[in-house]
Amino acid sequence: MRRTFAVPAMLLAAALTGCAGAADEGKPAGSAQPTAPSRQAAPADPEPRTAAEFLARAEEAMAGQKGWTFTVKGREGLVLRGQENAATYTATVRRTTGDAWALHSTGSTLSKGVSKPEEIYVADGTAYVKKGSDAWEHGAVTDPEFADRVEDPLAALDAFQGYGDNVTPARTGRQVELRVRTTAGPLTGVRDQDVVQKAVRELAPTLRQLRAAGIAAPESEIAVGGVEETLVLDAATYRITTHTFKCTFLIPYDGQRIRYEQDLTERTLGTYDGTVAKPEGLG
């Protein structure tokens, strides 16, 4: 990825199966006094206070293990005239750390009562994707076509570092919450915000399919219902516990508006000590 959040492309295709054909269906002491000079113990690291400091601690904490296991749950939907067309995605992701990181994801998409499996490997900079009974596809993980299919939970660290001062930190009990959000309004008014740009990238495949179905959907008339991304850290260890991303767009159509919704939750299950390598026989 970039690393940015993206529900796998198969969710988009599933969510739009009905929309493209019939748009109106909608869709974180000693006690003694010393007699000679002695070296004092190094002071403990100060408690982080800013978002950048919390992110630096989180990056160090997550990199301190060989790998991690995460669960991923995503949902995308289109709503028009009260009717919804939606798809959900669930997966288990095992992701190693270090410069030569690798990832293995096994999951499935559920749409209209039909479940379709998906498996993804990322190794040596290449993504390998298999949907259902289809043949394996592969391409550079930097290629947008494949980047959009890879769910890398550690990508949230890169994303939040890019948001700069727009991230609001808050410590509550045993956790630290880092949040970035934008308010509702015309897309043109918030288009330059990084978190909105990320959401627009998520929306882009849906817009292409809507336009192919004859729905103009000019960006100048699209409204942002809201974009919010949250990274939750354990307050003691600074390990990521949860990452969420939500966005809503309102797309003009025939005097009304199609509501596009995306919601993703990634949770850290624990450490992973195994290795990840692409299956034998793949490219």
PDB file of N, CA, C and O in Angstrom, residues 73-107:
ATOM      1  N   LYS A  73     -11.922  -6.291   9.683  1.00  0.00           N
ATOM      2  CA  LYS A  73     -13.327  -6.340   9.304  1.00  0.00           C
ATOM      3  C   LYS A  73     -13.665  -5.053   8.560  1.00  0.00           C
ATOM      4  O   LYS A  73     -13.409  -3.955   9.050  1.00  0.00           O
ATOM      5  N   GLY A  74     -14.196  -5.195   7.375  1.00  0.00           N
ATOM      6  CA  GLY A  74     -14.528  -4.027   6.575  1.00  0.00           C
ATOM      7  C   GLY A  74     -15.919  -4.123   6.000  1.00  0.00           C
ATOM      8  O   GLY A  74     -16.473  -5.211   5.837  1.00  0.00           O
ATOM      9  N   ARG A  75     -16.469  -2.976   5.698  1.00  0.00           N
ATOM     10  CA  ARG A  75     -17.807  -2.925   5.092  1.00  0.00           C
ATOM     11  C   ARG A  75     -17.872  -1.754   4.128  1.00  0.00           C
ATOM     12  O   ARG A  75     -17.395  -0.660   4.423  1.00  0.00           O
ATOM     13  N   GLU A  76     -18.482  -1.974   2.980  1.00  0.00           N
ATOM     14  CA  GLU A  76     -18.741  -0.916   2.020  1.00  0.00           C
ATOM     15  C   GLU A  76     -20.182  -1.008   1.564  1.00  0.00           C
ATOM     16  O   GLU A  76     -20.717  -2.110   1.402  1.00  0.00           O
ATOM     17  N   GLY A  77     -20.782   0.127   1.336  1.00  0.00           N
ATOM     18  CA  GLY A  77     -22.162   0.090   0.880  1.00  0.00           C
ATOM     19  C   GLY A  77     -22.550   1.340   0.134  1.00  0.00           C
ATOM     20  O   GLY A  77     -21.957   2.409   0.287  1.00  0.00           O
ATOM     21  N   LEU A  78     -23.577   1.197  -0.716  1.00  0.00           N
ATOM     22  CA  LEU A  78     -24.189   2.307  -1.431  1.00  0.00           C
ATOM     23  C   LEU A  78     -25.662   2.326  -1.069  1.00  0.00           C
ATOM     24  O   LEU A  78     -26.323   1.278  -1.086  1.00  0.00           O
ATOM     25  N   VAL A  79     -26.187   3.505  -0.736  1.00  0.00           N
ATOM     26  CA  VAL A  79     -27.585   3.636  -0.353  1.00  0.00           C
ATOM     27  C   VAL A  79     -28.246   4.685  -1.236  1.00  0.00           C
ATOM     28  O   VAL A  79     -27.722   5.781  -1.423  1.00  0.00           O
ATOM     29  N   LEU A  80     -29.403   4.336  -1.778  1.00  0.00           N
ATOM     30  CA  LEU A  80     -30.180   5.279  -2.569  1.00  0.00           C
ATOM     31  C   LEU A  80     -31.652   5.010  -2.321  1.00  0.00           C
ATOM     32  O   LEU A  80     -32.113   3.881  -2.405  1.00  0.00           O
ATOM     33  N   ARG A  81     -32.403   6.083  -2.019  1.00  0.00           N
ATOM     34  CA  ARG A  81     -33.834   5.962  -1.758  1.00  0.00           C
ATOM     35  C   ARG A  81     -34.139   4.916  -0.698  1.00  0.00           C
ATOM     36  O   ARG A  81     -35.078   4.133  -0.812  1.00  0.00           O
ATOM     37  N   GLY A  82     -33.301   4.869   0.342  1.00  0.00           N
ATOM     38  CA  GLY A  82     -33.540   3.968   1.455  1.00  0.00           C
ATOM     39  C   GLY A  82     -33.134   2.536   1.214  1.00  0.00           C
ATOM     40  O   GLY A  82     -33.218   1.697   2.114  1.00  0.00           O
ATOM     41  N   GLN A  83     -32.700   2.232   0.011  1.00  0.00           N
ATOM     42  CA  GLN A  83     -32.284   0.865  -0.292  1.00  0.00           C
ATOM     43  C   GLN A  83     -30.761   0.784  -0.330  1.00  0.00           C
ATOM     44  O   GLN A  83     -30.100   1.693  -0.844  1.00  0.00           O
ATOM     45  N   GLU A  84     -30.240  -0.305   0.199  1.00  0.00           N
ATOM     46  CA  GLU A  84     -28.798  -0.449   0.338  1.00  0.00           C
ATOM     47  C   GLU A  84     -28.265  -1.672  -0.385  1.00  0.00           C
ATOM     48  O   GLU A  84     -28.887  -2.728  -0.426  1.00  0.00           O
ATOM     49  N   ASN A  85     -27.102  -1.496  -0.983  1.00  0.00           N
ATOM     50  CA  ASN A  85     -26.350  -2.603  -1.573  1.00  0.00           C
ATOM     51  C   ASN A  85     -24.988  -2.585  -0.898  1.00  0.00           C
ATOM     52  O   ASN A  85     -24.240  -1.610  -1.033  1.00  0.00           O
ATOM     53  N   ALA A  86     -24.674  -3.600  -0.081  1.00  0.00           N
ATOM     54  CA  ALA A  86     -23.449  -3.587   0.706  1.00  0.00           C
ATOM     55  C   ALA A  86     -22.735  -4.923   0.673  1.00  0.00           C
ATOM     56  O   ALA A  86     -23.316  -5.950   0.325  1.00  0.00           O
ATOM     57  N   ALA A  87     -21.463  -4.881   1.018  1.00  0.00           N
ATOM     58  CA  ALA A  87     -20.647  -6.086   1.126  1.00  0.00           C
ATOM     59  C   ALA A  87     -19.750  -5.951   2.346  1.00  0.00           C
ATOM     60  O   ALA A  87     -19.372  -4.836   2.737  1.00  0.00           O
ATOM     61  N   THR A  88     -19.431  -7.068   2.985  1.00  0.00           N
ATOM     62  CA  THR A  88     -18.548  -7.074   4.146  1.00  0.00           C
ATOM     63  C   THR A  88     -17.332  -7.945   3.864  1.00  0.00           C
ATOM     64  O   THR A  88     -17.386  -8.870   3.048  1.00  0.00           O
ATOM     65  N   TYR A  89     -16.229  -7.619   4.540  1.00  0.00           N
ATOM     66  CA  TYR A  89     -14.983  -8.347   4.335  1.00  0.00           C
ATOM     67  C   TYR A  89     -14.371  -8.662   5.699  1.00  0.00           C
ATOM     68  O   TYR A  89     -14.323  -7.800   6.581  1.00  0.00           O
ATOM     69  N   THR A  90     -13.938  -9.891   5.907  1.00  0.00           N
ATOM     70  CA  THR A  90     -13.245 -10.288   7.136  1.00  0.00           C
ATOM     71  C   THR A  90     -11.970 -11.029   6.768  1.00  0.00           C
ATOM     72  O   THR A  90     -11.919 -11.735   5.753  1.00  0.00           O
ATOM     73  N   ALA A  91     -10.930 -10.856   7.582  1.00  0.00           N
ATOM     74  CA  ALA A  91      -9.661 -11.524   7.290  1.00  0.00           C
ATOM     75  C   ALA A  91      -8.798 -11.614   8.534  1.00  0.00           C
ATOM     76  O   ALA A  91      -8.973 -10.860   9.499  1.00  0.00           O
ATOM     77  N   THR A  92      -7.877 -12.552   8.506  1.00  0.00           N
ATOM     78  CA  THR A  92      -6.813 -12.657   9.500  1.00  0.00           C
ATOM     79  C   THR A  92      -5.511 -12.350   8.783  1.00  0.00           C
ATOM     80  O   THR A  92      -5.235 -12.920   7.722  1.00  0.00           O
ATOM     81  N   VAL A  93      -4.742 -11.425   9.338  1.00  0.00           N
ATOM     82  CA  VAL A  93      -3.502 -10.985   8.697  1.00  0.00           C
ATOM     83  C   VAL A  93      -2.314 -11.278   9.599  1.00  0.00           C
ATOM     84  O   VAL A  93      -2.313 -10.927  10.779  1.00  0.00           O
ATOM     85  N   ARG A  94      -1.308 -11.940   9.045  1.00  0.00           N
ATOM     86  CA  ARG A  94      -0.038 -12.182   9.742  1.00  0.00           C
ATOM     87  C   ARG A  94       1.019 -11.369   9.017  1.00  0.00           C
ATOM     88  O   ARG A  94       1.244 -11.559   7.830  1.00  0.00           O
ATOM     89  N   ARG A  95       1.656 -10.465   9.762  1.00  0.00           N
ATOM     90  CA  ARG A  95       2.548  -9.497   9.137  1.00  0.00           C
ATOM     91  C   ARG A  95       3.863  -9.445   9.890  1.00  0.00           C
ATOM     92  O   ARG A  95       3.900  -9.205  11.100  1.00  0.00           O
ATOM     93  N   THR A  96       4.986  -9.689   9.212  1.00  0.00           N
ATOM     94  CA  THR A  96       6.296  -9.611   9.846  1.00  0.00           C
ATOM     95  C   THR A  96       6.781  -8.161   9.823  1.00  0.00           C
ATOM     96  O   THR A  96       6.253  -7.325   9.093  1.00  0.00           O
ATOM     97  N   THR A  97       7.799  -7.855  10.638  1.00  0.00           N
ATOM     98  CA  THR A  97       8.336  -6.500  10.704  1.00  0.00           C
ATOM     99  C   THR A  97       9.732  -6.457  10.083  1.00  0.00           C
ATOM    100  O   THR A  97      10.211  -7.446   9.547  1.00  0.00           O
ATOM    101  N   GLY A  98      10.367  -5.313  10.146  1.00  0.00           N
ATOM    102  CA  GLY A  98      11.689  -5.162   9.544  1.00  0.00           C
ATOM    103  C   GLY A  98      11.585  -4.614   8.136  1.00  0.00           C
ATOM    104  O   GLY A  98      10.497  -4.489   7.562  1.00  0.00           O
ATOM    105  N   ASP A  99      12.733  -4.301   7.567  1.00  0.00           N
ATOM    106  CA  ASP A  99      12.746  -3.721   6.224  1.00  0.00           C
ATOM    107  C   ASP A  99      12.177  -4.681   5.188  1.00  0.00           C
ATOM    108  O   ASP A  99      11.465  -4.283   4.268  1.00  0.00           O
ATOM    109  N   ALA A 100      12.515  -5.962   5.322  1.00  0.00           N
ATOM    110  CA  ALA A 100      12.008  -6.957   4.368  1.00  0.00           C
ATOM    111  C   ALA A 100      10.739  -7.585   4.921  1.00  0.00           C
ATOM    112  O   ALA A 100      10.626  -8.806   5.059  1.00  0.00           O
ATOM    113  N   TRP A 101       9.749  -6.761   5.247  1.00  0.00           N
ATOM    114  CA  TRP A 101       8.518  -7.269   5.832  1.00  0.00           C
ATOM    115  C   TRP A 101       7.731  -8.093   4.818  1.00  0.00           C
ATOM    116  O   TRP A 101       7.867  -7.931   3.608  1.00  0.00           O
ATOM    117  N   ALA A 102       6.904  -8.978   5.348  1.00  0.00           N
ATOM    118  CA  ALA A 102       6.057  -9.819   4.507  1.00  0.00           C
ATOM    119  C   ALA A 102       4.701  -9.958   5.173  1.00  0.00           C
ATOM    120  O   ALA A 102       4.546  -9.704   6.372  1.00  0.00           O
ATOM    121  N   LEU A 103       3.717 -10.383   4.401  1.00  0.00           N
ATOM    122  CA  LEU A 103       2.335 -10.436   4.903  1.00  0.00           C
ATOM    123  C   LEU A 103       1.589 -11.588   4.267  1.00  0.00           C
ATOM    124  O   LEU A 103       1.786 -11.897   3.088  1.00  0.00           O
ATOM    125  N   HIS A 104       0.706 -12.207   5.062  1.00  0.00           N
ATOM    126  CA  HIS A 104      -0.180 -13.250   4.546  1.00  0.00           C
ATOM    127  C   HIS A 104      -1.566 -13.013   5.116  1.00  0.00           C
ATOM    128  O   HIS A 104      -1.751 -12.917   6.324  1.00  0.00           O
ATOM    129  N   SER A 105      -2.513 -12.878   4.249  1.00  0.00           N
ATOM    130  CA  SER A 105      -3.891 -12.608   4.652  1.00  0.00           C
ATOM    131  C   SER A 105      -4.815 -13.670   4.090  1.00  0.00           C
ATOM    132  O   SER A 105      -4.737 -14.011   2.903  1.00  0.00           O
ATOM    133  N   THR A 106      -5.713 -14.172   4.926  1.00  0.00           N
ATOM    134  CA  THR A 106      -6.758 -15.086   4.468  1.00  0.00           C
ATOM    135  C   THR A 106      -8.091 -14.518   4.920  1.00  0.00           C
ATOM    136  O   THR A 106      -8.275 -14.192   6.088  1.00  0.00           O
ATOM    137  N   GLY A 107      -9.003 -14.382   3.985  1.00  0.00           N
ATOM    138  CA  GLY A 107     -10.275 -13.778   4.324  1.00  0.00           C
ATOM    139  C   GLY A 107     -11.357 -14.129   3.338  1.00  0.00           C
ATOM    140  O   GLY A 107     -11.192 -15.005   2.489  1.00  0.00           O
TER     141      GLY A 107
END
